[in-house]
């Protein structure tokens, strides 16, 4: 049977951009997933990924790409890349069940000479301590019979400037030979590959990147809370500080953090440090601050309504933007969810407007969708801007909304409009 250059396990926001670039480079690629709906949609040319259009997918299919539920294709694959989710469980501990399941499927079909790469974000040591033993149940030995590496994903959905091809790719191997093999593989379709000395260094690099962002977002979020009480326009102060050409990077406050990376990845690092016997105080403090921002947003809505002699109970509140970042449909870990949950508990008459989300529910309770933005903001007691989608007519919101809480600092403050 025909050999496969690359098998991608996990056909989501990480796996599909990888498959797309590999196909464009002329590689024969197959995608493997356990979700029949995803496999069926992809093979029918229907993309569910923001950064992959139907036209992109049709081109991939015409170039030989296919998706399958059949793990036996792994036995014919020269390279296998695992891109499955790594969420946290209810106790904020890493849930590696998807990684373990995918790795076991690889082990059942592992051939001598294959390169296996883990891209799923996880705690340092996972590749060596979890993936390698599972793979070696095949009877093959890592570094001798097959190659093993870790390369953290750096996908930023909706980023118009940086995609997979032009974002440097960090690679760490179980051995130097493993690293060189993985570096050569990614070098076929990524402009710059950054080799590091081992898998742990590559795993830590990803956690460091996102912990850095997590801590700095928490810093400005906490500053937003006390600057409001001090009567200081933090947004103006941030822009002023950002004029310094060295030693400062701009981070902005918001209603909370979303997506897979920022709310989740630092907890993997905290988990690793706690196993050593002491807390990672920076991360845990940042987590506490960022997780309380939705409650703070709701408190600000209450205050805004109270100033105009209105109660939250019975008030019409329209939420603008319920995705975790602008101009994409991704709702993973969106702070809009805890904000909406708290407003509903207080008795608000809640609705939402979002061009990327057709249906939205909070704990199984559907939230009405507003199709006419102007009509929605005119009819609402308060408009809560959570995400600044480019499709929103913000000038109209400024002009027509009765009251606005702007959590993104994009509207001009005034008697009716408050910034976070």
Coordinates of C-alpha atoms in Angstrom, one line a residue:
X1 CA 0.0 0.0 0.0
X2 CA 1.1 3.6 -0.6
X3 CA 3.3 5.2 2.1
X4 CA 2.0 8.3 3.9
X5 CA 4.4 11.2 4.6
X6 CA 2.4 12.6 7.5
X7 CA -0.5 11.4 9.7
X8 CA -2.0 14.1 11.9
X9 CA -3.9 12.9 15.0
X10 CA -6.4 15.5 16.2
X11 CA -8.1 17.6 13.5
X12 CA -8.7 20.8 15.3
X13 CA -7.2 24.3 15.5
X14 CA -3.7 22.9 15.7
X15 CA -3.9 19.8 13.5
X16 CA -5.6 21.2 10.5
X17 CA -3.2 24.2 9.9
X18 CA -0.3 21.7 10.2
X19 CA -2.0 19.4 7.6
X20 CA -2.7 22.4 5.3
X21 CA 1.0 23.5 5.2
X22 CA 2.3 20.0 4.8
X23 CA 0.0 19.4 1.8
X24 CA 1.0 22.7 0.3
X25 CA 4.6 21.5 0.5
X26 CA 3.8 18.4 -1.5
X27 CA 3.5 15.9 1.3
X28 CA 1.0 13.1 1.3
X29 CA -1.1 13.7 4.4
X30 CA -3.9 11.9 6.2
X31 CA -5.8 13.2 9.2
X32 CA -7.0 10.9 12.0
X33 CA -9.7 11.7 14.5
X34 CA -12.1 9.9 16.8
X35 CA -15.0 12.3 16.0
X36 CA -17.1 11.0 13.0
X37 CA -18.7 14.4 12.5
X38 CA -15.3 16.1 12.0
X39 CA -14.1 13.4 9.6
X40 CA -17.3 13.5 7.6
X41 CA -17.2 17.3 7.4
X42 CA -13.6 17.5 6.3
X43 CA -14.0 14.8 3.6
X44 CA -17.1 16.7 2.3
X45 CA -15.0 19.9 2.0
X46 CA -16.7 21.7 5.0
X47 CA -14.3 23.4 7.3
X48 CA -15.1 24.1 11.0
X49 CA -11.8 25.9 11.6
X50 CA -11.5 29.7 11.5
X51 CA -8.1 29.7 9.7
X52 CA -9.1 27.1 7.1
X53 CA -11.6 28.1 4.5
X54 CA -13.7 25.7 2.5
X55 CA -11.6 26.7 -0.6
X56 CA -8.4 25.8 1.4
X57 CA -9.9 22.4 2.3
X58 CA -11.0 21.7 -1.3
X59 CA -7.5 22.3 -2.5
X60 CA -6.2 20.0 0.2
X61 CA -8.6 17.2 -0.8
X62 CA -7.7 17.7 -4.5
X63 CA -4.0 17.3 -3.5
X64 CA -4.7 13.9 -1.8
X65 CA -5.6 14.8 1.8
X66 CA -8.2 12.7 3.5
X67 CA -9.6 12.3 7.0
X68 CA -10.3 9.0 8.6
X69 CA -11.4 7.2 11.8
X70 CA -9.2 4.3 10.9
X71 CA -6.0 4.2 13.0
X72 CA -4.4 1.5 10.8
X73 CA -3.2 4.3 8.4
X74 CA -0.6 5.1 11.1
X75 CA 1.3 1.9 10.2
X76 CA 2.0 3.4 6.8
X77 CA 3.0 6.8 8.0
X78 CA 6.6 8.1 8.0
X79 CA 5.8 10.8 10.5
X80 CA 3.0 11.0 13.0
X81 CA 2.1 14.2 14.8
X82 CA -0.2 14.2 17.8
X83 CA -2.3 17.4 18.1
X84 CA -5.0 16.4 20.6
X85 CA -6.6 18.6 23.3
X86 CA -5.0 18.8 26.8
X87 CA -7.6 20.4 29.1
X88 CA -7.7 20.7 32.8
X89 CA -9.9 18.5 35.0
X90 CA -12.3 19.9 37.6
X91 CA -9.5 20.2 40.1
X92 CA -7.3 22.2 37.6
X93 CA -5.0 19.2 37.1
X94 CA -3.7 18.2 33.6
X95 CA -6.0 15.8 31.8
X96 CA -3.8 13.8 29.5
X97 CA -6.5 11.2 28.6
X98 CA -6.6 12.3 24.9
X99 CA -2.8 12.3 24.7
X100 CA -2.7 8.8 26.2
X101 CA -5.4 7.5 23.9
X102 CA -3.7 8.9 20.8
X103 CA -0.3 7.6 21.9
X104 CA -1.7 4.1 22.5
X105 CA -3.2 4.1 19.0
X106 CA 0.2 5.0 17.6
X107 CA 1.9 2.2 19.6
X108 CA -0.6 -0.3 18.2
X109 CA 0.5 0.7 14.7
X110 CA 4.1 1.9 15.1
X111 CA 6.6 0.9 12.4
X112 CA 10.4 0.9 12.6
X113 CA 11.9 4.2 11.6
X114 CA 8.8 6.3 12.2
X115 CA 9.1 9.9 13.6
X116 CA 6.5 10.6 16.4
X117 CA 6.0 14.2 17.5
X118 CA 3.8 15.4 20.3
X119 CA 2.5 19.0 19.8
X120 CA -0.2 19.0 22.5
X121 CA 0.7 21.4 25.3
X122 CA 1.6 19.7 28.6
X123 CA 3.9 19.6 31.6
X124 CA 7.6 19.2 31.2
X125 CA 8.5 15.5 31.1
X126 CA 5.3 14.3 29.5
X127 CA 7.0 13.2 26.2
X128 CA 9.6 11.2 28.1
X129 CA 7.6 9.9 31.1
X130 CA 4.2 9.4 29.5
X131 CA 4.4 9.2 25.7
X132 CA 7.7 7.2 25.4
X133 CA 6.7 4.3 27.7
X134 CA 3.4 3.9 26.0
X135 CA 5.0 4.0 22.5
X136 CA 7.6 1.4 23.7
X137 CA 4.8 -1.1 24.5
X138 CA 5.0 -1.7 20.7
X139 CA 8.3 -3.5 21.4
X140 CA 10.3 -0.7 19.6
X141 CA 12.7 1.5 21.5
X142 CA 12.7 5.3 21.2
X143 CA 15.9 6.7 19.8
X144 CA 16.9 3.4 18.3
X145 CA 13.9 1.9 16.5
X146 CA 11.8 5.1 16.1
X147 CA 12.3 8.8 16.6
X148 CA 10.5 10.8 19.3
X149 CA 10.2 14.6 19.6
X150 CA 8.2 17.4 21.1
X151 CA 7.3 20.6 19.2
X152 CA 4.9 23.0 20.9
X153 CA 2.1 24.4 18.8
X154 CA 2.1 28.2 18.4
X155 CA -1.2 28.6 16.5
X156 CA -2.9 32.0 17.0
X157 CA -6.4 31.7 15.5
X158 CA -7.3 34.7 13.4
X159 CA -3.8 36.2 13.3
X160 CA -3.5 37.8 9.8
X161 CA 0.3 38.3 10.1
X162 CA 1.7 35.1 11.7
X163 CA 0.6 31.6 10.7
X164 CA 2.2 28.2 10.9
X165 CA 4.7 28.8 8.1
X166 CA 6.2 32.0 9.3
X167 CA 6.1 31.4 13.1
X168 CA 9.4 29.9 14.3
X169 CA 9.0 26.2 15.4
X170 CA 10.7 25.0 18.5
X171 CA 11.8 21.3 18.4
X172 CA 13.2 19.1 21.1
X173 CA 14.1 15.5 20.6
X174 CA 14.5 12.5 22.9
X175 CA 18.0 12.1 21.3
X176 CA 20.0 14.4 19.1
X177 CA 19.2 12.2 16.2
X178 CA 15.5 12.4 17.0
X179 CA 15.8 16.2 17.2
X180 CA 17.6 16.3 13.8
X181 CA 14.9 14.1 12.2
X182 CA 12.1 16.3 13.5
X183 CA 13.9 19.5 12.5
X184 CA 14.3 18.2 9.0
X185 CA 10.7 17.3 8.9
X186 CA 9.3 20.7 9.9
X187 CA 11.9 22.4 7.8
X188 CA 10.0 21.2 4.7
X189 CA 7.2 23.7 5.3
X190 CA 8.2 26.1 8.1
X191 CA 10.6 29.0 7.5
X192 CA 12.5 28.8 10.8
X193 CA 13.0 25.8 13.0
X194 CA 14.5 26.4 16.5
X195 CA 16.1 23.2 17.9
X196 CA 16.6 22.9 21.6
X197 CA 18.6 20.3 23.6
X198 CA 15.7 18.1 24.7
X199 CA 12.0 17.5 25.0
X200 CA 11.7 19.1 28.4
X201 CA 13.2 22.3 27.2
X202 CA 10.7 22.4 24.3
X203 CA 7.8 21.6 26.7
X204 CA 8.9 24.4 29.1
X205 CA 9.3 26.9 26.3
X206 CA 5.6 26.7 25.5
X207 CA 4.6 27.1 29.2
X208 CA 7.0 30.0 29.6
X209 CA 5.5 31.9 26.7
X210 CA 2.0 31.6 28.0
X211 CA 2.8 32.1 31.6
X212 CA 4.5 35.3 30.7
X213 CA 1.3 36.5 29.0
X214 CA -0.9 35.2 31.8
X215 CA 1.0 37.1 34.5
X216 CA 1.2 40.3 32.6
X217 CA -2.5 40.3 31.8
X218 CA -3.2 39.7 35.4
X219 CA -1.0 42.7 36.3
X220 CA -3.0 45.1 34.1
X221 CA -6.3 43.5 35.2
X222 CA -5.6 44.2 38.8
X223 CA -4.4 47.7 37.9
X224 CA -7.7 48.3 36.1
X225 CA -9.6 47.6 39.3
X226 CA -7.7 50.0 41.5
X227 CA -7.2 52.7 38.8
X228 CA -10.9 52.9 38.5
X229 CA -11.2 53.6 42.2
X230 CA -8.3 56.1 42.0
X231 CA -10.0 57.9 39.1
X232 CA -7.0 57.1 36.8
X233 CA -7.5 56.4 33.1
X234 CA -5.4 53.2 32.9
X235 CA -5.9 52.9 29.2
X236 CA -4.3 56.3 28.6
X237 CA -1.4 55.3 30.9
X238 CA -0.8 52.1 29.0
X239 CA -0.7 53.9 25.7
X240 CA 1.7 56.4 27.2
X241 CA 4.0 53.7 28.6
X242 CA 3.9 51.9 25.2
X243 CA 5.7 54.9 23.6
X244 CA 8.9 53.7 25.4
X245 CA 10.9 51.9 22.6
X246 CA 12.5 49.4 25.0
X247 CA 11.8 47.6 28.3
X248 CA 8.0 47.6 28.0
X249 CA 5.4 45.4 26.2
X250 CA 1.8 46.5 26.0
X251 CA -0.8 44.3 27.7
X252 CA -4.4 45.4 28.0
X253 CA -7.1 44.6 30.7
X254 CA -10.2 42.8 29.8
X255 CA -13.2 40.7 31.1
X256 CA -11.0 37.7 31.7
X257 CA -8.8 35.4 29.7
X258 CA -9.9 32.8 27.1
X259 CA -8.8 30.3 24.5
X260 CA -6.9 27.1 25.3
X261 CA -3.6 28.6 26.1
X262 CA -3.7 31.4 28.6
X263 CA -6.4 30.0 31.0
X264 CA -5.0 26.5 30.8
X265 CA -1.3 26.3 30.1
X266 CA 0.1 28.0 33.2
X267 CA -1.7 25.5 35.4
X268 CA 0.4 22.8 33.8
X269 CA 3.5 24.6 35.0
X270 CA 2.0 25.2 38.4
X271 CA 1.2 21.5 38.6
X272 CA 4.8 20.6 37.8
X273 CA 6.2 22.9 40.5
X274 CA 3.7 21.7 43.1
X275 CA 5.0 18.2 42.5
X276 CA 8.4 19.5 43.8
X277 CA 6.7 20.5 47.1
X278 CA 6.1 24.2 46.9
X279 CA 3.6 26.6 45.1
X280 CA 4.3 28.6 42.0
X281 CA 3.0 31.8 43.5
X282 CA 3.2 34.0 40.5
X283 CA 1.0 31.7 38.4
X284 CA -1.5 31.0 41.2
X285 CA -1.9 34.7 42.0
X286 CA -2.3 35.5 38.3
X287 CA -5.0 32.7 38.0
X288 CA -6.8 34.2 41.0
X289 CA -6.8 37.7 39.5
X290 CA -7.8 36.7 36.0
X291 CA -10.6 34.4 37.2
X292 CA -12.2 37.1 39.2
X293 CA -12.4 39.5 36.3
X294 CA -15.8 38.3 35.1
X295 CA -17.2 38.9 38.6
X296 CA -15.7 42.4 38.5
X297 CA -17.3 43.1 35.1
X298 CA -20.7 42.1 36.5
X299 CA -20.1 44.4 39.6
X300 CA -19.4 47.2 37.2
X301 CA -22.6 46.6 35.3
X302 CA -24.5 46.7 38.6
X303 CA -22.8 50.0 39.5
X304 CA -23.5 51.5 36.1
X305 CA -27.2 50.6 36.3
X306 CA -27.4 51.8 39.9
X307 CA -26.1 55.2 39.0
X308 CA -29.1 55.5 36.7
X309 CA -31.5 54.2 39.3
X310 CA -31.9 50.8 37.7
X311 CA -31.5 47.3 39.1
X312 CA -29.8 44.4 37.3
X313 CA -32.9 42.3 38.1
X314 CA -35.2 42.8 35.1
X315 CA -32.7 45.0 33.2
X316 CA -32.2 44.3 29.5
X317 CA -28.5 43.5 29.0
X318 CA -27.1 42.8 25.5
X319 CA -23.6 41.3 25.4
X320 CA -21.6 42.2 22.3
X321 CA -19.1 39.4 21.3
X322 CA -19.1 36.1 23.1
X323 CA -16.0 34.5 21.6
X324 CA -12.6 34.6 23.4
X325 CA -10.9 36.9 20.9
X326 CA -12.0 39.2 18.1
X327 CA -13.0 38.2 14.5
X328 CA -13.1 34.4 15.1
X329 CA -15.7 31.9 16.1
X330 CA -13.7 30.2 18.8
X331 CA -15.5 30.1 22.2
X332 CA -13.0 28.0 24.2
X333 CA -12.8 29.3 27.8
X334 CA -14.5 32.5 26.8
X335 CA -15.0 34.9 29.8
X336 CA -18.4 35.7 28.3
X337 CA -19.7 32.5 29.8
X338 CA -19.1 33.3 33.6
X339 CA -20.2 36.9 33.0
X340 CA -23.5 35.7 31.5
X341 CA -23.9 33.1 34.2
X342 CA -23.6 35.8 36.9
X343 CA -25.9 38.2 35.1
X344 CA -28.6 35.5 34.7
X345 CA -28.4 34.6 38.4
X346 CA -29.0 38.3 39.2
X347 CA -32.1 38.2 37.1
X348 CA -30.9 40.1 34.0
X349 CA -32.9 39.9 30.8
X350 CA -29.9 38.7 28.7
X351 CA -29.3 38.6 25.0
X352 CA -26.2 38.6 22.8
X353 CA -24.9 39.8 19.4
X354 CA -22.0 38.1 17.7
X355 CA -21.5 37.7 13.9
X356 CA -19.5 34.5 14.4
X357 CA -21.9 32.7 16.8
X358 CA -25.4 31.7 15.6
X359 CA -26.5 29.9 18.8
X360 CA -25.3 30.3 22.4
X361 CA -26.3 28.8 25.7
X362 CA -25.2 29.1 29.3
X363 CA -25.3 25.8 31.2
X364 CA -27.8 24.5 28.7
X365 CA -30.0 27.6 28.8
X366 CA -30.3 29.3 25.4
X367 CA -29.5 33.0 25.3
X368 CA -31.5 34.9 22.6
X369 CA -29.4 36.2 19.7
X370 CA -29.8 39.8 18.4
X371 CA -29.7 40.0 14.6
X372 CA -30.1 43.8 14.4
X373 CA -27.3 45.4 16.4
X374 CA -28.7 49.0 16.3
X375 CA -32.1 47.8 17.5
X376 CA -30.5 45.7 20.2
X377 CA -28.4 48.5 21.7
X378 CA -31.2 51.0 21.5
X379 CA -33.5 48.6 23.4
X380 CA -31.1 47.5 26.0
X381 CA -30.7 49.1 29.4
X382 CA -27.0 48.4 29.2
X383 CA -24.7 47.3 26.4
X384 CA -21.8 45.2 27.5
X385 CA -19.0 45.2 25.0
X386 CA -16.9 42.0 25.6
X387 CA -15.3 41.5 22.2
X388 CA -14.5 44.2 19.6
X389 CA -15.3 42.3 16.4
X390 CA -14.5 44.4 13.3
X391 CA -18.1 43.8 12.1
X392 CA -19.5 45.8 15.0
X393 CA -20.4 49.4 14.2
X394 CA -18.8 51.0 17.2
X395 CA -19.7 54.5 16.2
X396 CA -23.3 53.5 16.2
X397 CA -23.0 51.9 19.6
X398 CA -21.4 55.1 21.0
X399 CA -24.2 57.2 19.5
X400 CA -27.3 55.1 20.2
X401 CA -26.7 52.9 23.3
X402 CA -28.3 54.0 26.5
X403 CA -25.5 52.8 28.8
X404 CA -22.3 51.0 27.8
X405 CA -19.6 49.1 29.8
X406 CA -16.6 48.8 27.4
X407 CA -14.3 46.1 28.6
X408 CA -11.9 46.5 25.7
X409 CA -11.1 50.2 25.8
X410 CA -12.3 50.9 22.2
X411 CA -15.1 53.4 22.8
X412 CA -14.9 57.1 23.8
X413 CA -15.8 57.5 27.5
X414 CA -18.6 59.8 28.4
X415 CA -21.7 60.2 30.5
X416 CA -23.3 57.0 29.2
X417 CA -20.1 55.0 28.4
X418 CA -17.7 53.6 30.9
X419 CA -14.4 51.7 30.3
X420 CA -13.4 48.8 32.4

